Amino acid sequence: GQNIDQPTEMTATEGAIVQINCTYQTSGFNGLFWYQQHAGEAPTFLSYNVLDGLEEKGRFSSFLSRSKGYSYLLLKELQMKDSASYLCALVDSNYQLIWGAGTKLIIKP
Amino acid sequence: GAVVSQHPSWVICKSGTSVKIECRSLDFQATTMFWYRQFPKQSLMLMATSNEGSKATYEQGVEKDKFLINHASLTLSTLTVTSAHPEDSSFYICSARDPGLETAQYFGPGTRLTVL
């Protein structure tokens, strides 16, 4: 079967750095997505990793280790607008997305 | 990035009526679209996968006779909630798979349905 785990909620301070972890178990793997979702809105695409390593995109970076079943999303120079839920989604062998429950990130001044 | 639209963005209806939600891919042809439902403070739940020109594939527990899906063209999929009840009130979100990037899904803005 497949399983995705990510923390339910995290709190960080404006201007700081936060790392949101995602661990997974799956029999088939075709990549991992990170999405951002503000309350009442649809998710927006942040990153896609299919190979091991770090992908950097501005203030956001995403890391993947396939052997460890582990990914993280790193957010730097946090801004208040970064307060949102961050969803980790696994692409299975049938190219379907398996969603994590999401991590609610709260940014404090 | 790719653009996906949804219409309407919100709808209020009486119990027992049917509601149709449209999902359009605006700048690419989507052979596959997905319909999700999200209740407050919960994660996305996949309802069905819609393939152009064929019947939709429904997830376990989703009533196909209640949630009718039609994917008649490469840019349009519709979800009709038939005989809606208050428990159907939710945030319905569609996504479309970009054929140029096999695994990427782009989401529409969502439709908030409230059934009175």
JSON list of C-alpha atoms in Angstrom, two decimals:
[
{"chain": "A", "resi": 1, "resn": "GLY", "atom": "CA", "xyz": [0.00, 0.00, 0.00]},
{"chain": "A", "resi": 2, "resn": "GLN", "atom": "CA", "xyz": [0.89, 3.65, 0.04]},
{"chain": "A", "resi": 3, "resn": "ASN", "atom": "CA", "xyz": [1.22, 6.01, 2.94]},
{"chain": "A", "resi": 4, "resn": "ILE", "atom": "CA", "xyz": [2.30, 9.63, 3.30]},
{"chain": "A", "resi": 5, "resn": "ASP", "atom": "CA", "xyz": [3.10, 11.39, 6.56]},
{"chain": "A", "resi": 6, "resn": "GLN", "atom": "CA", "xyz": [3.67, 15.05, 7.20]},
{"chain": "A", "resi": 7, "resn": "PRO", "atom": "CA", "xyz": [3.28, 17.15, 10.36]},
{"chain": "A", "resi": 8, "resn": "THR", "atom": "CA", "xyz": [-0.16, 18.56, 10.96]},
{"chain": "A", "resi": 9, "resn": "GLU", "atom": "CA", "xyz": [0.93, 22.04, 11.92]},
{"chain": "A", "resi": 10, "resn": "MET", "atom": "CA", "xyz": [4.09, 24.12, 12.24]},
{"chain": "A", "resi": 11, "resn": "THR", "atom": "CA", "xyz": [4.78, 27.62, 13.47]},
{"chain": "A", "resi": 12, "resn": "ALA", "atom": "CA", "xyz": [7.62, 29.88, 12.37]},
{"chain": "A", "resi": 13, "resn": "THR", "atom": "CA", "xyz": [8.66, 33.49, 12.60]},
{"chain": "A", "resi": 14, "resn": "GLU", "atom": "CA", "xyz": [8.64, 36.03, 9.77]},
{"chain": "A", "resi": 15, "resn": "GLY", "atom": "CA", "xyz": [12.07, 36.23, 8.16]},
{"chain": "A", "resi": 16, "resn": "ALA", "atom": "CA", "xyz": [13.15, 32.82, 9.43]},
{"chain": "A", "resi": 17, "resn": "ILE", "atom": "CA", "xyz": [13.61, 29.45, 7.69]},
{"chain": "A", "resi": 18, "resn": "VAL", "atom": "CA", "xyz": [11.30, 26.46, 8.06]},
{"chain": "A", "resi": 19, "resn": "GLN", "atom": "CA", "xyz": [11.57, 22.89, 6.81]},
{"chain": "A", "resi": 20, "resn": "ILE", "atom": "CA", "xyz": [8.45, 20.81, 6.25]},
{"chain": "A", "resi": 21, "resn": "ASN", "atom": "CA", "xyz": [9.11, 17.08, 6.10]},
{"chain": "A", "resi": 22, "resn": "CYS", "atom": "CA", "xyz": [7.23, 14.40, 4.20]},
{"chain": "A", "resi": 23, "resn": "THR", "atom": "CA", "xyz": [7.87, 10.68, 4.53]},
{"chain": "A", "resi": 24, "resn": "TYR", "atom": "CA", "xyz": [6.24, 8.04, 2.40]},
{"chain": "A", "resi": 25, "resn": "GLN", "atom": "CA", "xyz": [5.94, 4.34, 1.70]},
{"chain": "A", "resi": 26, "resn": "THR", "atom": "CA", "xyz": [5.01, 3.15, -1.75]},
{"chain": "A", "resi": 27, "resn": "SER", "atom": "CA", "xyz": [5.52, 0.22, -4.09]},
{"chain": "A", "resi": 28, "resn": "GLY", "atom": "CA", "xyz": [5.74, 2.39, -7.20]},
{"chain": "A", "resi": 29, "resn": "PHE", "atom": "CA", "xyz": [7.19, 5.89, -7.45]},
{"chain": "A", "resi": 30, "resn": "ASN", "atom": "CA", "xyz": [7.09, 8.44, -10.24]},
{"chain": "A", "resi": 31, "resn": "GLY", "atom": "CA", "xyz": [7.92, 11.60, -8.40]},
{"chain": "A", "resi": 32, "resn": "LEU", "atom": "CA", "xyz": [6.75, 13.82, -5.58]},
{"chain": "A", "resi": 33, "resn": "PHE", "atom": "CA", "xyz": [4.99, 17.17, -5.67]},
{"chain": "A", "resi": 34, "resn": "TRP", "atom": "CA", "xyz": [4.70, 19.99, -3.20]},
{"chain": "A", "resi": 35, "resn": "TYR", "atom": "CA", "xyz": [1.66, 22.23, -3.43]},
{"chain": "A", "resi": 36, "resn": "GLN", "atom": "CA", "xyz": [0.69, 25.35, -1.49]},
{"chain": "A", "resi": 37, "resn": "GLN", "atom": "CA", "xyz": [-2.92, 25.90, -0.53]},
{"chain": "A", "resi": 38, "resn": "HIS", "atom": "CA", "xyz": [-4.29, 29.04, 1.08]},
{"chain": "A", "resi": 39, "resn": "ALA", "atom": "CA", "xyz": [-7.52, 28.72, 3.01]},
{"chain": "A", "resi": 40, "resn": "GLY", "atom": "CA", "xyz": [-10.52, 28.66, 0.70]},
{"chain": "A", "resi": 41, "resn": "GLU", "atom": "CA", "xyz": [-8.41, 28.38, -2.43]},
{"chain": "A", "resi": 42, "resn": "ALA", "atom": "CA", "xyz": [-7.26, 25.57, -4.69]},
{"chain": "A", "resi": 43, "resn": "PRO", "atom": "CA", "xyz": [-3.70, 24.22, -4.46]},
{"chain": "A", "resi": 44, "resn": "THR", "atom": "CA", "xyz": [-0.94, 25.83, -6.48]},
{"chain": "A", "resi": 45, "resn": "PHE", "atom": "CA", "xyz": [2.10, 23.99, -7.79]},
{"chain": "A", "resi": 46, "resn": "LEU", "atom": "CA", "xyz": [5.40, 24.58, -6.00]},
{"chain": "A", "resi": 47, "resn": "SER", "atom": "CA", "xyz": [7.82, 21.84, -7.01]},
{"chain": "A", "resi": 48, "resn": "TYR", "atom": "CA", "xyz": [8.31, 18.41, -8.49]},
{"chain": "A", "resi": 49, "resn": "ASN", "atom": "CA", "xyz": [11.14, 16.00, -7.63]},
{"chain": "A", "resi": 50, "resn": "VAL", "atom": "CA", "xyz": [11.74, 12.65, -9.30]},
{"chain": "A", "resi": 51, "resn": "LEU", "atom": "CA", "xyz": [15.51, 12.33, -8.79]},
{"chain": "A", "resi": 52, "resn": "ASP", "atom": "CA", "xyz": [17.42, 12.51, -5.53]},
{"chain": "A", "resi": 53, "resn": "GLY", "atom": "CA", "xyz": [18.73, 15.87, -4.51]},
{"chain": "A", "resi": 54, "resn": "LEU", "atom": "CA", "xyz": [17.79, 19.45, -3.92]},
{"chain": "A", "resi": 55, "resn": "GLU", "atom": "CA", "xyz": [15.78, 21.61, -6.33]},
{"chain": "A", "resi": 56, "resn": "GLU", "atom": "CA", "xyz": [15.99, 25.31, -5.59]},
{"chain": "A", "resi": 57, "resn": "LYS", "atom": "CA", "xyz": [13.42, 27.82, -6.82]},
{"chain": "A", "resi": 58, "resn": "GLY", "atom": "CA", "xyz": [13.74, 31.24, -5.29]},
{"chain": "A", "resi": 59, "resn": "ARG", "atom": "CA", "xyz": [12.85, 31.20, -1.60]},
{"chain": "A", "resi": 60, "resn": "PHE", "atom": "CA", "xyz": [11.53, 27.66, -1.85]},
{"chain": "A", "resi": 61, "resn": "SER", "atom": "CA", "xyz": [13.61, 24.49, -2.20]},
{"chain": "A", "resi": 62, "resn": "SER", "atom": "CA", "xyz": [12.55, 20.86, -2.28]},
{"chain": "A", "resi": 63, "resn": "PHE", "atom": "CA", "xyz": [14.64, 17.81, -1.48]},
{"chain": "A", "resi": 64, "resn": "LEU", "atom": "CA", "xyz": [14.11, 14.14, -2.24]},
{"chain": "A", "resi": 65, "resn": "SER", "atom": "CA", "xyz": [15.74, 10.93, -1.06]},
{"chain": "A", "resi": 66, "resn": "ARG", "atom": "CA", "xyz": [14.10, 7.96, -2.77]},
{"chain": "A", "resi": 67, "resn": "SER", "atom": "CA", "xyz": [16.05, 5.37, -0.78]},
{"chain": "A", "resi": 68, "resn": "LYS", "atom": "CA", "xyz": [14.81, 6.88, 2.47]},
{"chain": "A", "resi": 69, "resn": "GLY", "atom": "CA", "xyz": [11.28, 7.66, 1.28]},
{"chain": "A", "resi": 70, "resn": "TYR", "atom": "CA", "xyz": [11.79, 11.22, 2.41]},
{"chain": "A", "resi": 71, "resn": "SER", "atom": "CA", "xyz": [11.26, 14.71, 1.07]},
{"chain": "A", "resi": 72, "resn": "TYR", "atom": "CA", "xyz": [11.27, 18.16, 2.54]},
{"chain": "A", "resi": 73, "resn": "LEU", "atom": "CA", "xyz": [10.18, 21.62, 1.49]},
{"chain": "A", "resi": 74, "resn": "LEU", "atom": "CA", "xyz": [12.43, 24.42, 2.69]},
{"chain": "A", "resi": 75, "resn": "LEU", "atom": "CA", "xyz": [11.08, 27.94, 2.90]},
{"chain": "A", "resi": 76, "resn": "LYS", "atom": "CA", "xyz": [13.52, 30.80, 3.43]},
{"chain": "A", "resi": 77, "resn": "GLU", "atom": "CA", "xyz": [12.99, 34.43, 4.37]},
{"chain": "A", "resi": 78, "resn": "LEU", "atom": "CA", "xyz": [9.48, 33.67, 5.50]},
{"chain": "A", "resi": 79, "resn": "GLN", "atom": "CA", "xyz": [6.78, 36.20, 4.74]},
{"chain": "A", "resi": 80, "resn": "MET", "atom": "CA", "xyz": [3.35, 36.49, 6.28]},
{"chain": "A", "resi": 81, "resn": "LYS", "atom": "CA", "xyz": [1.81, 35.48, 2.95]},
{"chain": "A", "resi": 82, "resn": "ASP", "atom": "CA", "xyz": [3.53, 32.10, 3.29]},
{"chain": "A", "resi": 83, "resn": "SER", "atom": "CA", "xyz": [0.96, 31.17, 5.93]},
{"chain": "A", "resi": 84, "resn": "ALA", "atom": "CA", "xyz": [-0.86, 28.33, 4.20]},
{"chain": "A", "resi": 85, "resn": "SER", "atom": "CA", "xyz": [-1.17, 24.58, 4.07]},
{"chain": "A", "resi": 86, "resn": "TYR", "atom": "CA", "xyz": [1.61, 22.71, 2.26]},
{"chain": "A", "resi": 87, "resn": "LEU", "atom": "CA", "xyz": [0.62, 19.46, 0.62]},
{"chain": "A", "resi": 88, "resn": "CYS", "atom": "CA", "xyz": [2.99, 16.65, -0.22]},
{"chain": "A", "resi": 89, "resn": "ALA", "atom": "CA", "xyz": [1.73, 14.42, -3.04]},
{"chain": "A", "resi": 90, "resn": "LEU", "atom": "CA", "xyz": [3.24, 11.19, -4.29]},
{"chain": "A", "resi": 91, "resn": "VAL", "atom": "CA", "xyz": [2.94, 10.03, -7.91]},
{"chain": "A", "resi": 92, "resn": "ASP", "atom": "CA", "xyz": [2.32, 6.31, -7.92]},
{"chain": "A", "resi": 93, "resn": "SER", "atom": "CA", "xyz": [3.06, 3.70, -10.56]},
{"chain": "A", "resi": 94, "resn": "ASN", "atom": "CA", "xyz": [-0.19, 4.55, -12.37]},
{"chain": "A", "resi": 95, "resn": "TYR", "atom": "CA", "xyz": [0.70, 8.26, -12.41]},
{"chain": "A", "resi": 96, "resn": "GLN", "atom": "CA", "xyz": [-2.04, 9.02, -9.91]},
{"chain": "A", "resi": 97, "resn": "LEU", "atom": "CA", "xyz": [-1.45, 11.50, -7.12]},
{"chain": "A", "resi": 98, "resn": "ILE", "atom": "CA", "xyz": [-1.58, 10.24, -3.55]},
{"chain": "A", "resi": 99, "resn": "TRP", "atom": "CA", "xyz": [-2.05, 13.20, -1.23]},
{"chain": "A", "resi": 100, "resn": "GLY", "atom": "CA", "xyz": [-0.70, 13.79, 2.23]},
{"chain": "A", "resi": 101, "resn": "ALA", "atom": "CA", "xyz": [-3.02, 15.45, 4.73]},
{"chain": "A", "resi": 102, "resn": "GLY", "atom": "CA", "xyz": [-1.10, 18.70, 4.51]},
{"chain": "A", "resi": 103, "resn": "THR", "atom": "CA", "xyz": [0.93, 20.78, 6.95]},
{"chain": "A", "resi": 104, "resn": "LYS", "atom": "CA", "xyz": [-0.59, 24.03, 8.17]},
{"chain": "A", "resi": 105, "resn": "LEU", "atom": "CA", "xyz": [2.17, 26.61, 8.45]},
{"chain": "A", "resi": 106, "resn": "ILE", "atom": "CA", "xyz": [1.55, 29.56, 10.74]},
{"chain": "A", "resi": 107, "resn": "ILE", "atom": "CA", "xyz": [3.84, 32.56, 10.38]},
{"chain": "A", "resi": 108, "resn": "LYS", "atom": "CA", "xyz": [4.14, 34.93, 13.32]},
{"chain": "A", "resi": 109, "resn": "PRO", "atom": "CA", "xyz": [5.53, 38.48, 13.15]},
{"chain": "B", "resi": 1, "resn": "GLY", "atom": "CA", "xyz": [2.10, 27.70, -16.05]},
{"chain": "B", "resi": 2, "resn": "ALA", "atom": "CA", "xyz": [-0.94, 26.01, -17.45]},
{"chain": "B", "resi": 3, "resn": "VAL", "atom": "CA", "xyz": [-4.32, 27.56, -16.71]},
{"chain": "B", "resi": 4, "resn": "VAL", "atom": "CA", "xyz": [-7.41, 25.69, -15.63]},
{"chain": "B", "resi": 5, "resn": "SER", "atom": "CA", "xyz": [-10.70, 27.46, -15.02]},
{"chain": "B", "resi": 6, "resn": "GLN", "atom": "CA", "xyz": [-13.80, 26.40, -13.13]},
{"chain": "B", "resi": 7, "resn": "HIS", "atom": "CA", "xyz": [-17.32, 27.72, -13.29]},
{"chain": "B", "resi": 8, "resn": "PRO", "atom": "CA", "xyz": [-19.13, 28.69, -11.17]},
{"chain": "B", "resi": 9, "resn": "SER", "atom": "CA", "xyz": [-16.77, 29.71, -8.39]},
{"chain": "B", "resi": 10, "resn": "TRP", "atom": "CA", "xyz": [-19.55, 29.37, -5.85]},
{"chain": "B", "resi": 11, "resn": "VAL", "atom": "CA", "xyz": [-23.14, 28.17, -5.90]},
{"chain": "B", "resi": 12, "resn": "ILE", "atom": "CA", "xyz": [-25.99, 27.95, -3.41]},
{"chain": "B", "resi": 13, "resn": "CYS", "atom": "CA", "xyz": [-28.86, 25.64, -4.16]},
{"chain": "B", "resi": 14, "resn": "LYS", "atom": "CA", "xyz": [-31.87, 24.02, -2.54]},
{"chain": "B", "resi": 15, "resn": "SER", "atom": "CA", "xyz": [-31.82, 20.44, -1.42]},
{"chain": "B", "resi": 16, "resn": "GLY", "atom": "CA", "xyz": [-32.95, 18.09, -4.19]},
{"chain": "B", "resi": 17, "resn": "THR", "atom": "CA", "xyz": [-31.73, 20.19, -7.10]},
{"chain": "B", "resi": 18, "resn": "SER", "atom": "CA", "xyz": [-28.85, 19.37, -9.44]},
{"chain": "B", "resi": 19, "resn": "VAL", "atom": "CA", "xyz": [-25.75, 21.47, -9.90]},
{"chain": "B", "resi": 20, "resn": "LYS", "atom": "CA", "xyz": [-23.31, 21.39, -12.81]},
{"chain": "B", "resi": 21, "resn": "ILE", "atom": "CA", "xyz": [-19.68, 22.46, -12.43]},
{"chain": "B", "resi": 22, "resn": "GLU", "atom": "CA", "xyz": [-17.46, 23.05, -15.45]},
{"chain": "B", "resi": 23, "resn": "CYS", "atom": "CA", "xyz": [-13.71, 22.58, -15.64]},
{"chain": "B", "resi": 24, "resn": "ARG", "atom": "CA", "xyz": [-11.77, 23.91, -18.61]},
{"chain": "B", "resi": 25, "resn": "SER", "atom": "CA", "xyz": [-8.12, 23.73, -19.57]},
{"chain": "B", "resi": 26, "resn": "LEU", "atom": "CA", "xyz": [-7.46, 27.05, -21.27]},
{"chain": "B", "resi": 27, "resn": "ASP", "atom": "CA", "xyz": [-4.08, 26.66, -22.90]},
{"chain": "B", "resi": 28, "resn": "PHE", "atom": "CA", "xyz": [-3.54, 22.95, -23.32]},
{"chain": "B", "resi": 29, "resn": "GLN", "atom": "CA", "xyz": [-5.48, 19.85, -24.23]},
{"chain": "B", "resi": 30, "resn": "ALA", "atom": "CA", "xyz": [-6.14, 17.63, -21.26]},
{"chain": "B", "resi": 31, "resn": "THR", "atom": "CA", "xyz": [-6.94, 14.02, -21.99]},
{"chain": "B", "resi": 32, "resn": "THR", "atom": "CA", "xyz": [-7.24, 13.40, -18.27]},
{"chain": "B", "resi": 33, "resn": "MET", "atom": "CA", "xyz": [-8.93, 15.56, -15.65]},
{"chain": "B", "resi": 34, "resn": "PHE", "atom": "CA", "xyz": [-9.48, 14.88, -11.99]},
{"chain": "B", "resi": 35, "resn": "TRP", "atom": "CA", "xyz": [-12.26, 15.88, -9.62]},
{"chain": "B", "resi": 36, "resn": "TYR", "atom": "CA", "xyz": [-11.54, 16.41, -5.94]},
{"chain": "B", "resi": 37, "resn": "ARG", "atom": "CA", "xyz": [-13.65, 17.28, -2.95]},
{"chain": "B", "resi": 38, "resn": "GLN", "atom": "CA", "xyz": [-12.32, 19.00, 0.13]},
{"chain": "B", "resi": 39, "resn": "PHE", "atom": "CA", "xyz": [-14.22, 19.43, 3.38]},
{"chain": "B", "resi": 40, "resn": "PRO", "atom": "CA", "xyz": [-13.15, 22.17, 5.80]},
{"chain": "B", "resi": 41, "resn": "LYS", "atom": "CA", "xyz": [-9.78, 21.56, 7.42]},
{"chain": "B", "resi": 42, "resn": "GLN", "atom": "CA", "xyz": [-9.34, 18.29, 5.55]},
{"chain": "B", "resi": 43, "resn": "SER", "atom": "CA", "xyz": [-7.08, 17.30, 2.71]},
{"chain": "B", "resi": 44, "resn": "LEU", "atom": "CA", "xyz": [-8.10, 16.80, -0.88]},
{"chain": "B", "resi": 45, "resn": "MET", "atom": "CA", "xyz": [-10.08, 13.66, -1.62]},
{"chain": "B", "resi": 46, "resn": "LEU", "atom": "CA", "xyz": [-10.01, 12.32, -5.15]},
{"chain": "B", "resi": 47, "resn": "MET", "atom": "CA", "xyz": [-13.52, 11.58, -6.37]},
{"chain": "B", "resi": 48, "resn": "ALA", "atom": "CA", "xyz": [-12.95, 10.46, -9.93]},
{"chain": "B", "resi": 49, "resn": "THR", "atom": "CA", "xyz": [-10.64, 10.48, -12.90]},
{"chain": "B", "resi": 50, "resn": "SER", "atom": "CA", "xyz": [-12.17, 11.77, -16.09]},
{"chain": "B", "resi": 51, "resn": "ASN", "atom": "CA", "xyz": [-10.81, 10.60, -19.44]},
{"chain": "B", "resi": 52, "resn": "GLU", "atom": "CA", "xyz": [-11.81, 12.29, -22.68]},
{"chain": "B", "resi": 53, "resn": "GLY", "atom": "CA", "xyz": [-14.15, 10.14, -24.73]},
{"chain": "B", "resi": 54, "resn": "SER", "atom": "CA", "xyz": [-14.60, 7.41, -22.14]},
{"chain": "B", "resi": 55, "resn": "LYS", "atom": "CA", "xyz": [-16.34, 6.75, -18.85]},
{"chain": "B", "resi": 56, "resn": "ALA", "atom": "CA", "xyz": [-14.92, 8.25, -15.69]},
{"chain": "B", "resi": 57, "resn": "THR", "atom": "CA", "xyz": [-13.22, 6.09, -13.10]},
{"chain": "B", "resi": 58, "resn": "TYR", "atom": "CA", "xyz": [-14.69, 6.65, -9.65]},
{"chain": "B", "resi": 59, "resn": "GLU", "atom": "CA", "xyz": [-12.91, 6.17, -6.34]},
{"chain": "B", "resi": 60, "resn": "GLN", "atom": "CA", "xyz": [-14.29, 3.76, -3.82]},
{"chain": "B", "resi": 61, "resn": "GLY", "atom": "CA", "xyz": [-17.20, 5.20, -1.91]},
{"chain": "B", "resi": 62, "resn": "VAL", "atom": "CA", "xyz": [-18.11, 7.81, -4.53]},
{"chain": "B", "resi": 63, "resn": "GLU", "atom": "CA", "xyz": [-21.56, 7.27, -6.06]},
{"chain": "B", "resi": 64, "resn": "LYS", "atom": "CA", "xyz": [-21.27, 7.51, -9.83]},
{"chain": "B", "resi": 65, "resn": "ASP", "atom": "CA", "xyz": [-25.02, 7.98, -10.24]},
{"chain": "B", "resi": 66, "resn": "LYS", "atom": "CA", "xyz": [-24.94, 10.95, -7.92]},
{"chain": "B", "resi": 67, "resn": "PHE", "atom": "CA", "xyz": [-21.81, 12.59, -9.26]},
{"chain": "B", "resi": 68, "resn": "LEU", "atom": "CA", "xyz": [-22.09, 12.50, -13.04]},
{"chain": "B", "resi": 69, "resn": "ILE", "atom": "CA", "xyz": [-18.94, 13.26, -14.96]},
{"chain": "B", "resi": 70, "resn": "ASN", "atom": "CA", "xyz": [-18.74, 14.07, -18.63]},
{"chain": "B", "resi": 71, "resn": "HIS", "atom": "CA", "xyz": [-15.46, 14.70, -20.48]},
{"chain": "B", "resi": 72, "resn": "ALA", "atom": "CA", "xyz": [-16.74, 15.36, -23.98]},
{"chain": "B", "resi": 73, "resn": "SER", "atom": "CA", "xyz": [-13.80, 17.35, -25.29]},
{"chain": "B", "resi": 74, "resn": "LEU", "atom": "CA", "xyz": [-10.09, 17.74, -24.66]},
{"chain": "B", "resi": 75, "resn": "THR", "atom": "CA", "xyz": [-10.65, 21.03, -22.86]},
{"chain": "B", "resi": 76, "resn": "LEU", "atom": "CA", "xyz": [-13.85, 20.50, -20.90]},
{"chain": "B", "resi": 77, "resn": "SER", "atom": "CA", "xyz": [-15.01, 18.19, -18.14]},
{"chain": "B", "resi": 78, "resn": "THR", "atom": "CA", "xyz": [-18.23, 18.64, -16.18]},
{"chain": "B", "resi": 79, "resn": "LEU", "atom": "CA", "xyz": [-19.31, 17.36, -12.79]},
{"chain": "B", "resi": 80, "resn": "THR", "atom": "CA", "xyz": [-23.02, 17.28, -12.05]},
{"chain": "B", "resi": 81, "resn": "VAL", "atom": "CA", "xyz": [-24.11, 16.79, -8.46]},
{"chain": "B", "resi": 82, "resn": "THR", "atom": "CA", "xyz": [-27.58, 15.27, -8.79]},
{"chain": "B", "resi": 83, "resn": "SER", "atom": "CA", "xyz": [-30.25, 15.65, -6.12]},
{"chain": "B", "resi": 84, "resn": "ALA", "atom": "CA", "xyz": [-27.89, 17.59, -3.91]},
{"chain": "B", "resi": 85, "resn": "HIS", "atom": "CA", "xyz": [-28.22, 17.39, -0.14]},
{"chain": "B", "resi": 86, "resn": "PRO", "atom": "CA", "xyz": [-26.67, 19.50, 2.62]},
{"chain": "B", "resi": 87, "resn": "GLU", "atom": "CA", "xyz": [-23.98, 16.87, 3.22]},
{"chain": "B", "resi": 88, "resn": "ASP", "atom": "CA", "xyz": [-22.80, 17.47, -0.36]},
{"chain": "B", "resi": 89, "resn": "SER", "atom": "CA", "xyz": [-21.81, 21.01, 0.61]},
{"chain": "B", "resi": 90, "resn": "SER", "atom": "CA", "xyz": [-18.07, 21.15, 0.02]},
{"chain": "B", "resi": 91, "resn": "PHE", "atom": "CA", "xyz": [-15.26, 22.68, -2.00]},
{"chain": "B", "resi": 92, "resn": "TYR", "atom": "CA", "xyz": [-15.02, 20.92, -5.37]},
{"chain": "B", "resi": 93, "resn": "ILE", "atom": "CA", "xyz": [-11.75, 21.27, -7.25]},
{"chain": "B", "resi": 94, "resn": "CYS", "atom": "CA", "xyz": [-10.80, 19.99, -10.67]},
{"chain": "B", "resi": 95, "resn": "SER", "atom": "CA", "xyz": [-7.35, 19.50, -12.07]},
{"chain": "B", "resi": 96, "resn": "ALA", "atom": "CA", "xyz": [-6.04, 18.72, -15.50]},
{"chain": "B", "resi": 97, "resn": "ARG", "atom": "CA", "xyz": [-2.98, 16.73, -16.42]},
{"chain": "B", "resi": 98, "resn": "ASP", "atom": "CA", "xyz": [-0.58, 18.51, -18.72]},
{"chain": "B", "resi": 99, "resn": "PRO", "atom": "CA", "xyz": [0.29, 16.05, -21.50]},
{"chain": "B", "resi": 100, "resn": "GLY", "atom": "CA", "xyz": [3.63, 17.80, -21.95]},
{"chain": "B", "resi": 101, "resn": "LEU", "atom": "CA", "xyz": [4.60, 16.93, -18.40]},
{"chain": "B", "resi": 102, "resn": "GLU", "atom": "CA", "xyz": [3.07, 13.57, -17.72]},
{"chain": "B", "resi": 103, "resn": "THR", "atom": "CA", "xyz": [2.84, 13.81, -13.98]},
{"chain": "B", "resi": 104, "resn": "ALA", "atom": "CA", "xyz": [1.93, 17.46, -13.46]},
{"chain": "B", "resi": 105, "resn": "GLN", "atom": "CA", "xyz": [-1.58, 18.45, -12.48]},
{"chain": "B", "resi": 106, "resn": "TYR", "atom": "CA", "xyz": [-2.81, 22.00, -12.63]},
{"chain": "B", "resi": 107, "resn": "PHE", "atom": "CA", "xyz": [-5.76, 22.96, -10.48]},
{"chain": "B", "resi": 108, "resn": "GLY", "atom": "CA", "xyz": [-8.78, 25.06, -11.18]},
{"chain": "B", "resi": 109, "resn": "PRO", "atom": "CA", "xyz": [-9.73, 27.70, -8.59]},
{"chain": "B", "resi": 110, "resn": "GLY", "atom": "CA", "xyz": [-12.42, 25.50, -7.08]},
{"chain": "B", "resi": 111, "resn": "THR", "atom": "CA", "xyz": [-16.19, 25.72, -6.68]},
{"chain": "B", "resi": 112, "resn": "ARG", "atom": "CA", "xyz": [-17.76, 26.17, -3.28]},
{"chain": "B", "resi": 113, "resn": "LEU", "atom": "CA", "xyz": [-21.12, 24.41, -3.15]},
{"chain": "B", "resi": 114, "resn": "THR", "atom": "CA", "xyz": [-23.60, 25.14, -0.40]},
{"chain": "B", "resi": 115, "resn": "VAL", "atom": "CA", "xyz": [-26.79, 23.10, -0.32]},
{"chain": "B", "resi": 116, "resn": "LEU", "atom": "CA", "xyz": [-29.54, 24.52, 1.84]}
]
